[in-house]
mmCIF file of C-alpha atoms and ligand atoms in Angstrom:
data_model
loop_
_atom_site.group_PDB
_atom_site.id
_atom_site.type_symbol
_atom_site.label_atom_id
_atom_site.label_comp_id
_atom_site.label_asym_id
_atom_site.label_seq_id
_atom_site.Cartn_x
_atom_site.Cartn_y
_atom_site.Cartn_z
ATOM 1 C CA MET A 1 147.654 130.763 102.172
ATOM 2 C CA ARG A 2 145.529 131.006 105.295
ATOM 3 C CA GLU A 3 142.658 132.194 103.023
ATOM 4 C CA SER A 4 143.035 129.138 100.575
ATOM 5 C CA ILE A 5 143.042 126.771 103.654
ATOM 6 C CA ASP A 6 139.819 128.341 104.877
ATOM 7 C CA GLU A 7 138.275 128.140 101.505
ATOM 8 C CA VAL A 8 139.152 124.479 101.213
ATOM 9 C CA LYS A 9 137.821 123.882 104.770
ATOM 10 C CA LYS A 10 134.578 125.535 103.800
ATOM 11 C CA LEU A 11 134.202 123.442 100.653
ATOM 12 C CA LEU A 12 134.788 120.210 102.622
ATOM 13 C CA GLN A 13 132.404 121.260 105.315
ATOM 14 C CA ASN A 14 129.813 121.804 102.685
ATOM 15 C CA TYR A 15 130.555 118.586 100.979
ATOM 16 C CA THR A 16 130.420 116.527 104.070
ATOM 17 C CA ALA A 17 127.136 118.235 105.172
ATOM 18 C CA VAL A 18 125.623 116.999 101.927
ATOM 19 C CA TRP A 19 127.304 113.735 101.074
ATOM 20 C CA GLY A 20 128.578 112.584 104.343
ATOM 21 C CA THR A 21 132.130 111.614 105.029
ATOM 22 C CA GLU A 22 132.483 109.313 101.805
ATOM 23 C CA ILE A 23 134.335 111.138 99.100
ATOM 24 C CA TYR A 24 132.663 110.366 95.780
ATOM 25 C CA LEU A 25 134.685 112.969 93.876
ATOM 26 C CA GLU A 26 137.321 110.524 92.335
ATOM 27 C CA ASN A 27 139.430 112.661 89.979
ATOM 28 C CA GLU A 28 136.879 115.193 88.885
ATOM 29 C CA LEU A 29 137.668 117.955 91.392
ATOM 30 C CA ALA A 30 138.136 120.618 88.711
ATOM 31 C CA PRO A 31 134.579 121.846 87.927
ATOM 32 C CA PRO A 32 133.728 123.050 84.452
ATOM 33 C CA PHE A 33 131.684 125.689 86.259
ATOM 34 C CA PRO A 34 130.928 128.480 86.577
ATOM 35 C CA GLN A 35 129.996 128.642 82.918
ATOM 36 C CA GLU A 36 131.128 131.414 80.888
ATOM 37 C CA GLN A 37 128.391 133.854 80.268
ATOM 38 C CA THR A 38 127.232 133.830 76.652
ATOM 39 C CA ALA A 39 125.759 136.832 74.827
ATOM 40 C CA PRO A 40 121.927 137.153 75.200
ATOM 41 C CA LYS A 41 120.342 134.671 72.783
ATOM 42 C CA PRO A 42 118.141 136.173 70.042
ATOM 43 C CA LYS A 43 114.396 136.323 70.843
ATOM 44 C CA GLN A 44 112.221 134.138 68.723
ATOM 45 C CA ALA A 45 108.942 135.537 67.328
ATOM 46 C CA ILE A 46 106.328 133.334 68.965
ATOM 47 C CA PRO A 47 102.953 134.962 69.570
ATOM 48 C CA PRO A 48 102.001 135.300 73.213
ATOM 49 C CA ARG A 49 99.373 133.000 74.715
ATOM 50 C CA PRO A 50 96.413 134.976 75.904
ATOM 51 C CA VAL A 51 95.873 134.355 79.596
ATOM 52 C CA PRO A 52 92.698 135.481 81.329
ATOM 53 C CA LYS A 53 93.135 137.733 84.276
ATOM 54 C CA ARG A 54 91.348 136.635 87.420
ATOM 55 C CA ARG A 55 93.385 137.469 90.564
ATOM 56 C CA VAL A 56 96.244 139.658 91.472
ATOM 57 C CA SER A 57 99.309 137.885 92.614
ATOM 58 C CA THR A 58 101.123 139.345 95.716
ATOM 59 C CA ARG A 59 104.535 138.481 94.226
ATOM 60 C CA ARG A 60 106.721 141.144 92.857
ATOM 61 C CA ILE A 61 108.583 140.495 89.489
ATOM 62 C CA PRO A 62 111.503 138.284 90.150
ATOM 63 C CA ALA A 63 114.517 140.541 89.875
ATOM 64 C CA GLN A 64 116.773 138.395 87.874
ATOM 65 C CA LEU A 65 114.516 138.014 84.839
ATOM 66 C CA SER A 66 115.670 138.988 81.423
ATOM 67 C CA PRO A 67 113.272 141.397 79.685
ATOM 68 C CA GLU A 68 111.909 138.554 77.731
ATOM 69 C CA LEU A 69 111.303 136.342 80.563
ATOM 70 C CA GLN A 70 109.995 139.234 82.575
ATOM 71 C CA SER A 71 107.327 139.918 80.020
ATOM 72 C CA PHE A 72 106.439 136.224 79.806
ATOM 73 C CA TYR A 73 106.122 136.190 83.566
ATOM 74 C CA LEU A 74 103.820 139.183 83.499
ATOM 75 C CA GLU A 75 101.836 137.382 80.878
ATOM 76 C CA ILE A 76 101.216 134.288 82.991
ATOM 77 C CA LYS A 77 101.511 135.188 86.544
ATOM 78 C CA ASP A 78 97.752 135.462 87.004
ATOM 79 C CA CYS A 79 97.073 132.262 84.987
ATOM 80 C CA ALA A 80 93.731 130.751 85.534
ATOM 81 C CA GLN A 81 93.852 127.899 83.062
ATOM 82 C CA CYS A 82 93.356 125.237 85.756
ATOM 83 C CA SER A 83 91.791 124.959 89.253
ATOM 84 C CA LEU A 84 95.213 125.273 90.874
ATOM 85 C CA SER A 85 94.826 129.007 90.394
ATOM 86 C CA GLU A 86 92.109 129.018 93.042
ATOM 87 C CA THR A 87 94.395 127.481 95.768
ATOM 88 C CA ARG A 88 97.642 128.971 95.027
ATOM 89 C CA THR A 89 99.188 131.944 96.740
ATOM 90 C CA ASN A 90 101.884 132.692 94.022
ATOM 91 C CA LEU A 91 102.541 131.308 90.638
ATOM 92 C CA VAL A 92 106.105 129.929 90.837
ATOM 93 C CA PHE A 93 107.584 130.963 87.620
ATOM 94 C CA GLY A 94 111.197 129.879 87.836
ATOM 95 C CA TRP A 95 114.592 131.253 89.047
ATOM 96 C CA GLY A 96 118.189 131.670 87.993
ATOM 97 C CA ASN A 97 120.396 132.625 85.128
ATOM 98 C CA PRO A 98 118.358 133.610 82.111
ATOM 99 C CA ASN A 99 121.323 132.400 79.948
ATOM 100 C CA ALA A 100 121.824 129.175 81.787
ATOM 101 C CA ASP A 101 123.196 126.199 80.002
ATOM 102 C CA LEU A 102 121.628 123.936 82.563
ATOM 103 C CA MET A 103 118.069 123.931 83.493
ATOM 104 C CA LEU A 104 116.555 121.880 86.308
ATOM 105 C CA ILE A 105 112.929 120.927 86.118
ATOM 106 C CA GLY A 106 111.028 119.921 89.385
ATOM 107 C CA GLU A 107 107.541 118.553 89.610
ATOM 108 C CA ALA A 108 105.560 121.431 91.174
ATOM 109 C CA PRO A 109 105.940 124.022 93.922
ATOM 110 C CA GLY A 110 105.390 122.929 97.486
ATOM 111 C CA LYS A 111 104.148 125.019 100.489
ATOM 112 C CA ASP A 112 107.260 127.215 100.895
ATOM 113 C CA GLU A 113 107.581 127.705 97.172
ATOM 114 C CA ASP A 114 103.952 128.707 96.940
ATOM 115 C CA GLU A 115 104.402 131.152 99.754
ATOM 116 C CA GLN A 116 107.598 132.789 98.305
ATOM 117 C CA GLY A 117 106.994 132.386 94.628
ATOM 118 C CA ILE A 118 110.382 130.879 94.115
ATOM 119 C CA PRO A 119 111.228 127.177 93.207
ATOM 120 C CA PHE A 120 113.019 124.857 95.584
ATOM 121 C CA VAL A 121 113.236 127.127 98.732
ATOM 122 C CA GLY A 122 112.009 124.592 101.233
ATOM 123 C CA ARG A 123 114.064 121.835 102.991
ATOM 124 C CA ALA A 124 114.518 119.884 99.674
ATOM 125 C CA GLY A 125 115.611 123.206 97.939
ATOM 126 C CA GLN A 126 118.244 123.688 100.683
ATOM 127 C CA LEU A 127 119.677 120.257 100.127
ATOM 128 C CA LEU A 128 119.548 120.939 96.303
ATOM 129 C CA ASP A 129 121.602 124.214 96.818
ATOM 130 C CA LYS A 130 124.206 122.241 98.873
ATOM 131 C CA MET A 131 124.362 119.433 96.344
ATOM 132 C CA LEU A 132 124.815 121.799 93.519
ATOM 133 C CA LEU A 133 127.516 123.743 95.407
ATOM 134 C CA ALA A 134 129.326 120.503 96.215
ATOM 135 C CA ALA A 135 129.355 119.754 92.486
ATOM 136 C CA GLY A 136 130.621 123.108 91.621
ATOM 137 C CA LEU A 137 127.328 124.652 90.592
ATOM 138 C CA LYS A 138 125.592 127.655 91.954
ATOM 139 C CA ARG A 139 121.881 128.448 91.779
ATOM 140 C CA GLU A 140 122.905 131.708 90.027
ATOM 141 C CA ASP A 141 124.608 129.740 87.259
ATOM 142 C CA ILE A 142 121.587 127.529 86.320
ATOM 143 C CA TYR A 143 117.942 127.975 85.906
ATOM 144 C CA ILE A 144 115.266 126.167 88.095
ATOM 145 C CA ALA A 145 111.676 125.710 87.106
ATOM 146 C CA ASN A 146 108.948 123.232 87.587
ATOM 147 C CA MET A 147 106.755 121.291 85.336
ATOM 148 C CA LEU A 148 103.707 122.799 87.074
ATOM 149 C CA LYS A 149 103.757 126.405 87.971
ATOM 150 C CA CYS A 150 101.302 126.278 90.830
ATOM 151 C CA ARG A 151 101.074 124.084 93.939
ATOM 152 C CA PRO A 152 98.747 121.146 93.943
ATOM 153 C CA PRO A 153 96.720 121.102 97.144
ATOM 154 C CA GLN A 154 98.383 118.860 99.941
ATOM 155 C CA ASN A 155 101.212 118.350 97.384
ATOM 156 C CA ARG A 156 99.353 115.654 95.547
ATOM 157 C CA ASP A 157 100.663 114.466 92.210
ATOM 158 C CA PRO A 158 99.936 116.746 89.274
ATOM 159 C CA LEU A 159 96.863 115.794 87.288
ATOM 160 C CA PRO A 160 97.233 115.091 83.493
ATOM 161 C CA GLU A 161 95.010 117.965 82.566
ATOM 162 C CA GLU A 162 97.143 120.327 84.790
ATOM 163 C CA ILE A 163 100.264 119.144 82.909
ATOM 164 C CA ILE A 164 98.557 119.684 79.578
ATOM 165 C CA LYS A 165 97.591 123.265 80.541
ATOM 166 C CA CYS A 166 100.923 124.133 82.068
ATOM 167 C CA GLU A 167 103.494 122.355 79.683
ATOM 168 C CA PRO A 168 103.310 125.150 77.102
ATOM 169 C CA TYR A 169 104.654 127.566 79.741
ATOM 170 C CA LEU A 170 107.776 125.245 80.250
ATOM 171 C CA HIS A 171 108.263 125.047 76.495
ATOM 172 C CA ARG A 172 108.271 128.928 76.236
ATOM 173 C CA GLN A 173 110.849 129.114 79.079
ATOM 174 C CA LEU A 174 112.944 126.650 77.193
ATOM 175 C CA GLU A 175 112.686 128.729 73.919
ATOM 176 C CA LEU A 176 113.719 131.871 75.897
ATOM 177 C CA ILE A 177 116.574 130.445 78.027
ATOM 178 C CA LYS A 178 117.773 127.981 75.439
ATOM 179 C CA PRO A 179 119.461 125.576 77.969
ATOM 180 C CA LYS A 180 121.864 122.948 76.595
ATOM 181 C CA VAL A 181 121.013 120.308 79.123
ATOM 182 C CA LEU A 182 118.012 119.549 81.171
ATOM 183 C CA LEU A 183 117.955 117.676 84.513
ATOM 184 C CA ALA A 184 114.608 116.364 85.594
ATOM 185 C CA LEU A 185 114.253 116.112 89.393
ATOM 186 C CA GLY A 186 112.361 112.984 90.543
ATOM 187 C CA ARG A 187 110.242 110.229 89.135
ATOM 188 C CA VAL A 188 107.117 112.270 88.682
ATOM 189 C CA ALA A 189 108.814 114.900 86.571
ATOM 190 C CA GLY A 190 110.752 112.411 84.569
ATOM 191 C CA GLN A 191 107.763 110.212 83.824
ATOM 192 C CA ASN A 192 105.608 113.171 82.824
ATOM 193 C CA LEU A 193 108.140 115.031 80.747
ATOM 194 C CA LEU A 194 109.072 111.866 78.885
ATOM 195 C CA GLN A 195 105.555 110.343 78.820
ATOM 196 C CA THR A 196 106.509 107.096 80.144
ATOM 197 C CA GLN A 197 105.797 104.850 83.150
ATOM 198 C CA ASP A 198 109.512 103.711 83.413
ATOM 199 C CA SER A 199 110.869 103.568 86.921
ATOM 200 C CA LEU A 200 113.294 106.122 88.278
ATOM 201 C CA SER A 201 116.147 103.673 88.086
ATOM 202 C CA ARG A 202 115.322 102.993 84.425
ATOM 203 C CA LEU A 203 114.959 106.598 83.728
ATOM 204 C CA ARG A 204 118.346 107.377 85.297
ATOM 205 C CA GLU A 205 120.058 104.966 82.887
ATOM 206 C CA GLN A 206 120.105 107.105 79.740
ATOM 207 C CA THR A 207 120.212 110.417 78.272
ATOM 208 C CA HIS A 208 116.860 111.347 76.894
ATOM 209 C CA GLN A 209 115.531 114.166 74.642
ATOM 210 C CA TYR A 210 112.894 116.661 75.686
ATOM 211 C CA ALA A 211 112.019 119.423 73.238
ATOM 212 C CA ASP A 212 115.066 118.407 71.327
ATOM 213 C CA ILE A 213 117.348 119.051 74.343
ATOM 214 C CA PRO A 214 119.336 116.306 76.089
ATOM 215 C CA LEU A 215 117.670 115.447 79.429
ATOM 216 C CA LEU A 216 118.833 113.305 82.366
ATOM 217 C CA VAL A 217 116.674 112.240 85.361
ATOM 218 C CA THR A 218 117.773 112.051 88.891
ATOM 219 C CA TYR A 219 116.336 111.730 92.363
ATOM 220 C CA HIS A 220 114.192 114.527 93.785
ATOM 221 C CA PRO A 221 116.026 116.165 96.684
ATOM 222 C CA ALA A 222 113.026 115.454 98.891
ATOM 223 C CA ALA A 223 113.657 111.666 98.280
ATOM 224 C CA LEU A 224 117.237 112.096 99.210
ATOM 225 C CA LEU A 225 116.110 113.614 102.527
ATOM 226 C CA ARG A 226 114.103 110.548 103.086
ATOM 227 C CA ASN A 227 116.640 108.182 101.892
ATOM 228 C CA PRO A 228 120.183 109.496 102.265
ATOM 229 C CA ARG A 229 121.497 106.142 100.869
ATOM 230 C CA TRP A 230 120.573 107.295 97.392
ATOM 231 C CA LYS A 231 122.951 110.325 97.641
ATOM 232 C CA GLN A 232 125.873 108.430 96.209
ATOM 233 C CA SER A 233 123.882 107.583 93.162
ATOM 234 C CA SER A 234 122.675 111.173 92.870
ATOM 235 C CA TRP A 235 126.212 112.237 93.026
ATOM 236 C CA GLN A 236 126.981 110.034 89.997
ATOM 237 C CA ASP A 237 124.106 111.731 88.151
ATOM 238 C CA LEU A 238 125.537 115.138 88.863
ATOM 239 C CA LYS A 239 128.825 113.988 87.409
ATOM 240 C CA LYS A 240 127.012 112.747 84.315
ATOM 241 C CA ILE A 241 125.312 116.146 83.950
ATOM 242 C CA LYS A 242 128.692 117.977 84.245
ATOM 243 C CA LYS A 243 130.159 115.746 81.575
ATOM 244 C CA LEU A 244 127.120 116.254 79.282
ATOM 245 C CA LEU A 245 127.579 120.101 79.706
ATOM 246 C CA GLN A 246 131.223 119.796 78.664
ATOM 247 C CA ASN A 247 130.291 117.998 75.510
ATOM 248 C CA VAL A 248 127.321 119.997 74.210
HETATM 249 N N1 URA B 1 109.508 120.204 94.869
HETATM 250 C C1 URA B 1 109.515 120.436 93.484
HETATM 251 O O1 URA B 1 109.408 119.596 92.683
HETATM 252 N N2 URA B 1 109.554 121.759 93.157
HETATM 253 C C2 URA B 1 109.711 122.742 94.048
HETATM 254 O O2 URA B 1 109.881 123.908 93.626
HETATM 255 C C3 URA B 1 109.726 122.415 95.377
HETATM 256 C C4 URA B 1 109.618 121.138 95.784
#
């Protein structure tokens, strides 16, 4: 009994740390997560893209990769297809469950991510983890990647030519992971993935398709750090995602 009370306490403490004292949960406390692990998905025969080798990355192979993702990571980790390779420390490949049903797609690595080679590990990433946890999702259950794999200097917006060069990598990750639902984090990711200039509020209104996979768009966690008022809407988006996951 004591243990359950402590567990509930911990959950509530985490919830209030992220969402404040307002409870947005309504009647959806029972999370559909963690997802049941599905058997590894069959590999598709897609010829590897040749990538010129220019510099040696300091990052070790992320431990949680499936063999297919691992060989893809090794293939692209020294990518030099655009000038971001000259300023990056590490290519930030992606992180999480290689059989995830849900894949989150951010814009591009920031300073912390560039240093560690892992997406969303800075302040925004810590908020993201708490938000996911409050929604019954753990980083280990999902997969997180970025539209761009390398950090743009001074965190400037990605350039069209960088997206053109990098997007095939994201597509390959989608082919290997086969997520059922995608969540784009932020306006820049949403607009670029969907090739539109629509505002974030417009993008949040509907379920889109990206590479034939349903995609929702929500706030970037960095925006929530700047504007905590948007947290309530972002909670609504997470609920939509959970519903979508239950229905795919
Ligand atoms: N912002 C992003 O869009 N991606 C990261 O990995 C970190 C911050």
